[in-house]
Short mmCIF file of C-alpha atoms in Angstrom, two decimals:
data_model
loop_
_atom_site.label_atom_id
_atom_site.label_comp_id
_atom_site.label_asym_id
_atom_site.label_seq_id
_atom_site.Cartn_x
_atom_site.Cartn_y
_atom_site.Cartn_z
CA UNK A 63 132.22 109.41 96.27
CA UNK A 64 129.83 107.78 97.58
CA UNK A 65 127.00 106.35 95.77
CA UNK A 66 123.19 108.37 96.89
CA UNK A 67 120.82 107.32 98.45
CA UNK A 68 118.63 104.71 97.32
CA UNK A 69 116.24 105.52 94.46
CA UNK A 70 112.93 104.87 93.86
CA UNK A 71 112.12 102.51 90.50
CA UNK A 72 108.95 102.70 88.53
CA UNK A 73 107.77 100.06 86.21
CA UNK A 74 107.43 100.25 82.76
CA UNK A 75 107.90 97.88 79.77
CA UNK A 76 110.63 98.63 77.55
CA UNK A 77 110.16 99.30 74.07
CA UNK A 78 113.43 99.81 72.50
CA UNK A 79 113.28 100.84 68.36
CA UNK A 80 117.11 101.41 66.96
CA UNK A 81 115.25 104.95 65.32
CA UNK A 82 114.68 106.82 68.63
CA UNK A 83 118.29 106.65 69.50
CA UNK A 84 118.76 108.72 65.87
CA UNK A 85 116.63 111.75 67.29
CA UNK A 86 117.92 111.43 70.92
CA UNK A 87 121.50 112.27 69.86
CA UNK A 88 122.94 115.06 68.02
CA UNK A 89 124.04 114.17 64.73
CA UNK A 90 127.59 115.25 63.31
CA UNK A 91 127.71 118.41 60.65
CA UNK A 92 129.55 117.29 57.79
CA UNK A 93 130.92 121.04 56.67
CA UNK A 94 134.34 120.73 55.48
CA UNK A 95 135.78 123.47 58.11
CA UNK A 96 139.11 123.23 59.49
CA UNK A 97 140.28 122.80 62.90
CA UNK A 98 140.44 126.57 64.37
CA UNK A 99 143.06 126.86 66.31
CA UNK A 100 140.97 128.44 69.03
CA UNK A 101 141.43 131.50 71.46
CA UNK A 102 143.81 131.50 74.62
CA UNK A 103 142.83 129.94 77.23
CA UNK A 104 141.11 132.52 79.67
CA UNK A 105 143.93 131.73 82.76
CA UNK A 106 145.51 134.29 84.62
CA UNK A 107 146.98 137.81 83.94
CA UNK A 108 146.12 139.15 80.67
CA UNK A 109 150.65 138.71 79.82
CA UNK A 110 151.05 135.40 80.27
CA UNK A 111 153.16 133.79 77.41
CA UNK A 112 150.87 130.62 76.36
CA UNK A 113 152.38 128.37 74.15
CA UNK A 114 150.76 125.62 71.43
CA UNK A 115 151.88 122.67 69.87
CA UNK A 116 150.08 120.30 67.79
CA UNK A 117 150.55 116.35 65.54
CA UNK A 118 148.53 114.31 63.09
CA UNK A 119 148.37 111.04 65.49
CA UNK A 120 146.04 109.54 63.00
CA UNK A 121 143.50 111.11 60.22
CA UNK A 122 140.90 113.45 61.60
CA UNK A 123 142.95 113.17 65.57
CA UNK A 124 145.13 115.64 66.79
CA UNK A 125 146.24 116.16 69.98
CA UNK A 126 147.16 120.08 71.21
CA UNK A 127 149.42 120.91 73.91
CA UNK A 128 149.02 124.25 75.06
CA UNK A 129 150.87 125.30 78.31
CA UNK A 130 150.00 129.14 79.57
CA UNK A 131 152.64 130.77 81.76
CA UNK A 132 156.15 130.10 82.30
CA UNK A 133 156.90 130.61 85.45
CA UNK A 134 156.71 127.65 88.55
CA UNK A 135 154.05 128.68 90.88
CA UNK A 136 155.30 129.22 94.90
CA UNK A 137 154.27 126.07 96.46
CA UNK A 138 152.31 128.52 98.91
CA UNK A 139 150.23 129.82 95.80
CA UNK A 140 148.73 127.25 93.23
CA UNK A 141 144.90 127.97 95.11
CA UNK A 142 145.25 131.34 94.55
CA UNK A 143 148.06 132.71 91.75
CA UNK A 144 147.30 134.26 88.71
CA UNK A 145 150.80 133.80 86.84
CA UNK A 146 149.61 129.56 86.09
CA UNK A 147 151.24 128.24 85.10
CA UNK A 148 148.85 125.66 83.21
CA UNK A 149 149.84 122.62 81.36
CA UNK A 150 146.01 121.46 79.01
CA UNK A 151 147.11 118.22 77.14
CA UNK A 152 143.69 118.67 74.12
CA UNK A 153 142.73 115.42 72.52
CA UNK A 154 140.09 116.32 68.85
CA UNK A 155 138.57 113.84 66.60
CA UNK A 156 136.77 114.55 64.04
CA UNK A 157 134.56 111.77 63.03
CA UNK A 158 134.05 113.01 58.84
CA UNK A 159 137.67 112.60 58.82
CA UNK A 160 139.15 109.54 61.42
CA UNK A 161 138.19 106.33 60.41
CA UNK A 162 138.10 105.21 63.82
CA UNK A 163 136.09 105.49 67.68
CA UNK A 164 135.51 105.88 71.01
CA UNK A 165 134.07 103.52 73.14
CA UNK A 166 134.40 102.85 77.19
CA UNK A 167 136.45 100.54 79.08
CA UNK A 168 137.11 98.90 82.53
CA UNK A 169 139.30 96.03 82.23
CA UNK A 170 138.55 92.73 83.35
CA UNK A 171 135.39 92.98 86.22
CA UNK A 172 133.97 96.37 86.40
CA UNK A 173 134.19 96.32 90.26
CA UNK A 174 138.38 97.10 90.43
CA UNK A 175 140.60 99.18 88.78
CA UNK A 176 142.86 99.58 86.38
CA UNK A 177 145.77 102.62 85.08
CA UNK A 178 143.99 104.39 82.55
CA UNK A 179 147.31 103.57 81.08
CA UNK A 180 147.47 100.50 81.42
CA UNK A 181 143.65 100.59 80.10
CA UNK A 182 144.53 102.06 76.74
CA UNK A 183 147.16 99.74 76.01
CA UNK A 184 144.79 96.47 77.48
CA UNK A 185 141.84 97.63 74.55
CA UNK A 186 144.75 97.47 71.61
CA UNK A 187 143.93 101.85 71.99
CA UNK A 188 145.62 104.72 70.42
CA UNK A 189 144.35 107.12 73.05
CA UNK A 190 142.09 107.53 76.53
CA UNK A 191 141.65 109.61 79.39
CA UNK A 192 139.80 108.80 82.20
CA UNK A 193 136.49 109.39 82.16
CA UNK A 194 133.90 108.00 85.58
CA UNK A 195 133.38 108.86 88.67
CA UNK A 196 133.79 105.66 90.94
CA UNK A 197 134.09 103.90 94.41
CA UNK A 198 137.78 104.25 95.09
CA UNK A 199 138.26 104.13 99.11
CA UNK A 200 134.72 104.66 99.90
CA UNK A 201 134.64 100.54 99.51
CA UNK A 202 138.07 98.29 99.39
CA UNK A 203 136.54 95.19 98.35
CA UNK A 204 134.87 96.81 95.38
CA UNK A 205 137.18 100.44 94.20
CA UNK A 206 136.22 99.73 90.64
CA UNK A 207 131.75 100.14 91.03
CA UNK A 208 130.61 103.42 88.72
CA UNK A 209 129.46 106.05 91.70
CA UNK A 210 126.39 107.01 89.15
CA UNK A 211 126.17 105.28 84.83
CA UNK A 212 128.01 103.04 83.61
CA UNK A 213 126.93 102.24 80.11
CA UNK A 214 129.26 98.84 78.37
CA UNK A 215 128.57 98.23 74.34
CA UNK A 216 124.60 98.02 74.87
CA UNK A 217 125.66 96.68 78.29
CA UNK A 218 124.38 98.48 81.02
CA UNK A 219 125.61 97.92 84.36
CA UNK A 220 125.92 100.20 86.17
CA UNK A 221 122.73 103.25 86.82
CA UNK A 222 122.40 106.68 86.94
CA UNK A 223 122.32 107.93 89.99
CA UNK A 224 120.17 110.32 91.93
CA UNK A 225 122.48 113.27 92.75
CA UNK A 226 121.32 116.55 90.33
CA UNK A 227 125.24 117.14 90.17
CA UNK A 228 125.52 113.68 88.12
CA UNK A 229 126.25 114.77 84.36
CA UNK A 230 126.15 111.79 82.24
CA UNK A 231 128.24 111.42 78.57
CA UNK A 232 126.74 108.78 75.95
CA UNK A 233 128.60 108.10 73.07
CA UNK A 234 127.00 106.26 69.85
CA UNK A 235 130.19 104.42 68.06
CA UNK A 236 128.61 103.69 65.10
CA UNK A 237 127.37 107.24 64.12
CA UNK A 238 130.28 108.82 66.46
CA UNK A 239 126.87 111.03 67.95
CA UNK A 240 126.87 112.07 70.91
CA UNK A 241 123.95 112.95 74.05
CA UNK A 242 124.41 114.57 77.39
CA UNK A 243 122.57 115.67 80.34
CA UNK A 244 121.25 114.72 83.68
CA UNK A 245 120.00 110.44 82.97
CA UNK A 246 117.73 108.33 84.61
CA UNK A 247 116.87 104.44 85.05
CA UNK A 248 113.97 102.90 86.39
CA UNK A 249 113.93 98.99 86.29
CA UNK A 250 111.44 95.75 87.94
CA UNK A 251 111.30 92.47 87.79
CA UNK A 252 108.23 90.19 87.09
CA UNK A 253 107.29 86.37 87.32
CA UNK A 254 106.06 85.53 84.15
CA UNK A 255 103.56 83.03 85.78
CA UNK A 256 101.88 84.81 88.80
CA UNK A 257 102.83 88.09 88.10
CA UNK A 258 104.53 89.19 91.53
CA UNK A 259 107.03 92.22 90.70
CA UNK A 260 109.64 93.99 92.97
CA UNK A 261 111.45 97.61 92.01
CA UNK A 262 115.20 97.35 90.88
CA UNK A 263 117.12 99.75 93.39
CA UNK A 264 120.38 99.54 91.78
CA UNK A 265 122.66 97.19 89.29
CA UNK A 266 125.53 96.19 90.02
CA UNK A 267 126.15 97.91 93.39
CA UNK A 268 126.29 96.46 97.13
CA UNK A 269 123.48 96.89 98.88
CA UNK A 270 123.22 98.48 102.23
CA UNK A 271 122.09 95.67 105.15
CA UNK A 272 120.31 97.54 108.26
CA UNK A 273 122.16 96.99 111.32
CA UNK A 274 119.35 95.05 112.41
CA UNK A 275 119.14 92.92 109.61
CA UNK A 276 122.17 91.85 110.03
CA UNK A 277 121.88 89.05 111.66
CA UNK A 278 118.10 88.24 111.97
CA UNK A 279 117.11 85.54 114.65
CA UNK A 280 116.49 82.36 113.55
CA UNK A 281 113.06 82.00 111.16
CA UNK A 282 112.07 85.82 112.13
CA UNK A 283 112.00 88.86 109.38
CA UNK A 284 113.82 91.67 109.20
CA UNK A 285 111.32 94.00 109.24
CA UNK A 286 113.95 96.89 108.22
CA UNK A 287 113.53 97.95 104.59
CA UNK A 288 116.60 97.13 102.05
CA UNK A 289 117.81 96.76 98.35
CA UNK A 290 117.71 94.92 95.66
CA UNK A 291 120.24 94.53 93.43
CA UNK A 292 120.50 92.45 89.62
CA UNK A 293 124.49 91.54 89.33
CA UNK A 294 126.21 90.49 85.96
CA UNK A 295 129.31 87.95 85.20
CA UNK A 296 130.96 91.30 84.54
CA UNK A 297 130.71 92.41 88.34
CA UNK A 298 133.94 90.80 89.84
CA UNK A 299 134.35 87.04 90.89
CA UNK A 300 132.16 87.35 93.16
CA UNK A 301 129.29 88.59 93.55
CA UNK A 302 129.40 90.74 97.11
CA UNK A 303 127.91 88.28 100.03
CA UNK A 304 126.20 89.12 103.16
CA UNK A 305 122.76 88.83 104.61
CA UNK A 306 120.23 88.73 102.76
CA UNK A 307 119.54 86.43 100.65
CA UNK A 308 120.10 85.51 96.37
CA UNK A 309 118.26 84.40 93.42
CA UNK A 310 120.78 83.31 90.47
CA UNK A 311 119.30 83.30 86.70
CA UNK A 312 119.71 82.17 83.58
CA UNK A 313 120.54 83.55 80.40
CA UNK A 314 116.79 83.49 79.99
CA UNK A 315 115.31 84.74 83.43
CA UNK A 316 115.52 80.97 85.05
CA UNK A 317 116.08 81.12 88.19
CA UNK A 318 119.09 78.54 88.60
CA UNK A 319 118.91 78.59 92.67
CA UNK A 320 118.17 80.43 95.82
CA UNK A 321 120.28 81.43 99.37
CA UNK A 322 118.97 83.46 102.34
CA UNK A 323 122.78 84.55 102.31
CA UNK A 324 124.14 86.21 99.36
CA UNK A 325 127.95 85.31 97.46
CA UNK A 326 127.90 83.20 95.04
CA UNK A 327 130.40 83.01 91.20
CA UNK A 328 127.88 83.88 88.30
CA UNK A 329 128.77 82.03 85.45
CA UNK A 330 129.37 83.26 81.60
CA UNK A 331 125.31 84.81 80.88
CA UNK A 332 124.42 84.10 84.69
CA UNK A 333 123.00 86.63 86.51
CA UNK A 334 121.75 87.62 89.97
CA UNK A 335 119.12 89.39 92.30
CA UNK A 336 120.17 90.10 95.86
CA UNK A 337 118.53 91.98 98.69
CA UNK A 338 118.60 92.75 101.89
CA UNK A 339 116.12 93.57 104.70
CA UNK A 340 112.43 93.24 104.51
CA UNK A 341 113.24 92.67 100.17
CA UNK A 342 114.32 89.44 101.04
CA UNK A 343 111.65 87.31 102.36
CA UNK A 344 110.08 89.22 98.55
CA UNK A 345 112.83 88.05 96.59
CA UNK A 346 112.19 84.50 97.35
CA UNK A 347 108.52 85.19 96.99
CA UNK A 348 109.15 86.91 93.46
CA UNK A 349 111.08 84.58 92.57
CA UNK A 350 108.88 81.17 93.54
CA UNK A 351 111.04 79.05 91.33
CA UNK A 352 110.09 80.57 87.99
CA UNK A 353 111.31 82.19 85.65
CA UNK A 354 111.55 86.05 85.78
CA UNK A 355 111.16 88.69 83.47
CA UNK A 356 113.50 92.42 84.20
CA UNK A 357 112.57 95.27 82.20
CA UNK A 358 114.94 97.92 82.34
CA UNK A 359 114.58 101.82 81.48
CA UNK A 360 116.99 104.91 80.44
CA UNK A 361 115.58 108.07 80.05
CA UNK A 362 117.31 111.17 79.24
CA UNK A 363 116.34 114.66 80.98
CA UNK A 364 113.82 114.75 78.87
CA UNK A 365 111.84 111.73 79.86
CA UNK A 366 112.86 110.16 75.96
CA UNK A 367 113.67 106.54 76.00
CA UNK A 368 116.84 105.55 75.32
CA UNK A 369 117.55 102.44 73.72
CA UNK A 370 120.67 100.70 74.70
CA UNK A 371 121.80 98.14 71.69
CA UNK A 372 125.43 97.31 70.45
CA UNK A 373 127.15 100.54 71.08
CA UNK A 374 126.47 102.53 72.82
CA UNK A 375 128.48 103.69 74.89
CA UNK A 376 128.32 106.19 78.60
CA UNK A 377 129.99 107.28 81.48
CA UNK A 378 129.01 109.74 84.67
CA UNK A 379 130.60 113.03 85.59
CA UNK A 380 130.20 116.28 87.83
CA UNK A 381 128.96 118.78 86.29
CA UNK A 382 127.96 120.18 83.18
CA UNK A 383 130.67 123.06 81.56
CA UNK A 384 128.42 124.35 78.83
CA UNK A 385 125.97 123.63 77.11
CA UNK A 386 124.76 124.79 74.08
CA UNK A 387 127.74 126.88 73.79
CA UNK A 388 127.16 129.09 77.03
CA UNK A 389 128.80 128.85 80.18
CA UNK A 390 126.20 126.64 82.79
CA UNK A 391 128.83 125.53 85.78
CA UNK A 392 127.56 126.99 89.00
CA UNK A 393 129.35 128.22 91.95
CA UNK A 394 129.73 126.17 94.96
CA UNK A 395 132.85 126.13 97.32
CA UNK A 396 134.87 123.50 99.14
CA UNK A 397 137.82 121.61 97.34
CA UNK A 398 136.06 119.99 94.69
CA UNK A 399 135.17 123.47 93.26
CA UNK A 400 138.88 124.58 93.80
CA UNK A 401 142.44 123.84 91.48
CA UNK A 402 142.32 120.71 90.74
CA UNK A 403 142.99 118.04 87.77
CA UNK A 404 140.20 118.17 85.44
CA UNK A 405 139.62 115.64 82.36
CA UNK A 406 136.76 117.10 80.34
CA UNK A 407 134.42 115.71 77.66
CA UNK A 408 132.44 117.86 74.79
CA UNK A 409 132.08 118.37 71.21
CA UNK A 410 132.54 121.22 69.12
CA UNK A 411 129.61 123.36 67.22
CA UNK A 412 130.58 121.51 63.84
CA UNK A 413 130.41 118.37 65.58
CA UNK A 414 134.85 117.56 66.78
CA UNK A 415 134.39 115.12 69.91
CA UNK A 416 137.16 116.63 72.11
CA UNK A 417 138.68 114.73 75.22
CA UNK A 418 140.94 117.26 77.60
CA UNK A 419 142.76 116.98 80.93
CA UNK A 420 144.35 120.03 83.21
CA UNK A 421 146.68 119.25 85.52
CA UNK A 422 147.23 120.32 88.85
CA UNK A 423 148.30 120.35 92.77
CA UNK A 424 151.67 121.44 91.16
CA UNK A 425 154.42 124.14 90.59
CA UNK A 426 153.94 123.01 87.04
CA UNK A 427 150.53 123.45 86.55
CA UNK A 428 147.98 124.52 89.16
CA UNK A 429 145.14 123.54 88.04
CA UNK A 430 141.31 124.70 87.24
CA UNK A 431 138.41 125.98 89.30
CA UNK A 432 135.40 124.83 88.03
CA UNK A 433 134.63 128.22 86.83
CA UNK A 434 137.70 128.09 85.42
CA UNK A 435 137.44 124.10 84.40
CA UNK A 436 133.92 125.23 82.27
CA UNK A 437 135.79 129.00 81.01
CA UNK A 438 138.80 126.04 79.44
CA UNK A 439 136.04 124.16 77.67
CA UNK A 440 134.66 127.17 76.14
CA UNK A 441 137.44 128.72 74.80
CA UNK A 442 138.60 125.62 73.30
CA UNK A 443 135.10 125.75 71.34
CA UNK A 444 132.47 123.03 72.87
CA UNK A 445 129.60 123.42 72.39
CA UNK A 446 128.63 121.52 75.23
CA UNK A 447 131.17 119.63 77.65
CA UNK A 448 130.96 118.17 80.68
CA UNK A 449 133.60 117.36 84.07
CA UNK A 450 134.56 112.95 83.73
CA UNK A 451 136.66 112.81 87.51
CA UNK A 452 139.46 114.94 87.89
CA UNK A 453 141.91 114.76 91.04
CA UNK A 454 144.51 112.26 91.02
CA UNK A 455 142.35 110.50 88.64
CA UNK A 456 143.35 112.90 85.85
CA UNK A 457 145.71 111.07 82.77
CA UNK A 458 145.77 111.13 79.50
CA UNK A 459 147.63 108.06 77.17
CA UNK A 460 149.00 107.56 74.49
CA UNK A 461 149.54 103.80 73.08
CA UNK A 462 150.13 102.94 76.94
CA UNK A 463 152.17 105.94 77.92
CA UNK A 464 151.59 108.13 79.78
CA UNK A 465 150.76 112.37 77.77
CA UNK A 466 150.50 114.33 80.86
CA UNK A 467 150.98 114.36 84.40
CA UNK A 468 149.33 112.91 86.98
CA UNK A 469 148.94 114.87 90.61
CA UNK A 470 150.51 111.83 92.82
CA UNK A 471 153.43 110.40 93.14
CA UNK A 472 151.90 107.37 90.58
CA UNK A 473 149.36 106.96 88.46
CA UNK A 474 146.22 106.17 90.08
CA UNK A 475 144.06 103.16 88.91
CA UNK A 476 140.44 104.09 88.07
CA UNK A 477 137.25 102.68 87.00
CA UNK A 478 136.69 102.77 83.51
CA UNK A 479 138.72 104.85 81.01
CA UNK A 480 137.57 106.52 77.15
CA UNK A 481 139.27 105.64 74.24
CA UNK A 482 140.22 105.95 70.71
CA UNK A 483 140.42 102.72 68.68
CA UNK A 484 141.10 103.12 65.29
CA UNK A 485 139.00 100.98 62.43
CA UNK A 486 135.66 100.78 61.95
CA UNK A 487 133.21 99.57 64.91
CA UNK A 488 132.97 96.57 65.52
CA UNK A 489 130.25 94.52 68.60
CA UNK A 490 132.59 93.56 71.31
CA UNK A 491 128.96 90.96 71.64
CA UNK A 492 128.40 87.90 69.02
#
């Protein structure tokens, strides 16, 4: 789960209008149709027994458990059996009837990991599932760092990657509108007095230090290209340390302090800019004890600006499963495309939002390939759906207790979670 190579940044100021979001996000239908039972899941042999049991968790919120197949799979046939079994848990939220809202939470800080059950419990949520792909073992110091979009109540804390497989899910907690697709991001900083500017490359992601810049000679300037990253107080107790430069800014964007090495604790409201390689000197030149204006632009896959405001949340996934009611997941080989536990988010044609988990890697539930996952999403009536982080991360929790059975010996800590909170949306910031 490593982040792709850095992306080039472009520079354009962001003019955000609240009305634009209405055009970008899919509105909810208000027909009074009841939730259909849905067709049998297209998994395995046609003669398999399939049972469903549902319960109402709150007005407009139902949890359905689907079990297909009755006999445990032989341990050596989990990836190949056509007899299952499969265990699927489906949370359906009807915004026309529910009085709550969906949100995304990541715990005490962005770079740490927490169990989904703990995230649901600490958020005071009714129910939730794991969400974004995250750094995990690729960086043991910052394992919770999202690998892609991370948008939390109007705070863009992690930018989408350039990985073409990234598929993002954005929701407006105020209106229940949603957006799915491959998002793009551009950012820059500009000195208000001198006009000097520098492209931003990452948000809250440890910069890479070129090998020949790790221990530069005194007075020497490293010639190899590095990274330029903006950090917020949300990231961790301290920013990443090491060779490079760092500039700390106050709430107004004015320079508080500069350093020719990286690593500092940020007070609430402070942000910092870190640079490595030859960009270290560029950063110090642009800052030059002045005040900086930071611009940030989030675009949908059609190139339209997404207004980032209170109530907007977003997580990253890998691959669209369905688009406009059609299965669109590509063919692929390798472990990612084999049978695994899966977590799905999607929307139905009439505006219901669905979160689903498929248990896997067990004789009691074998999991699904990417093609099978898309087929399940389609059978559940998901007009548009995204594959979220899965494998050992796949977890559904009801009021802090497990609903599904994670594949590992213990529940895996994750980067963030999609949670359903009862009651209307209220901004988390004053």
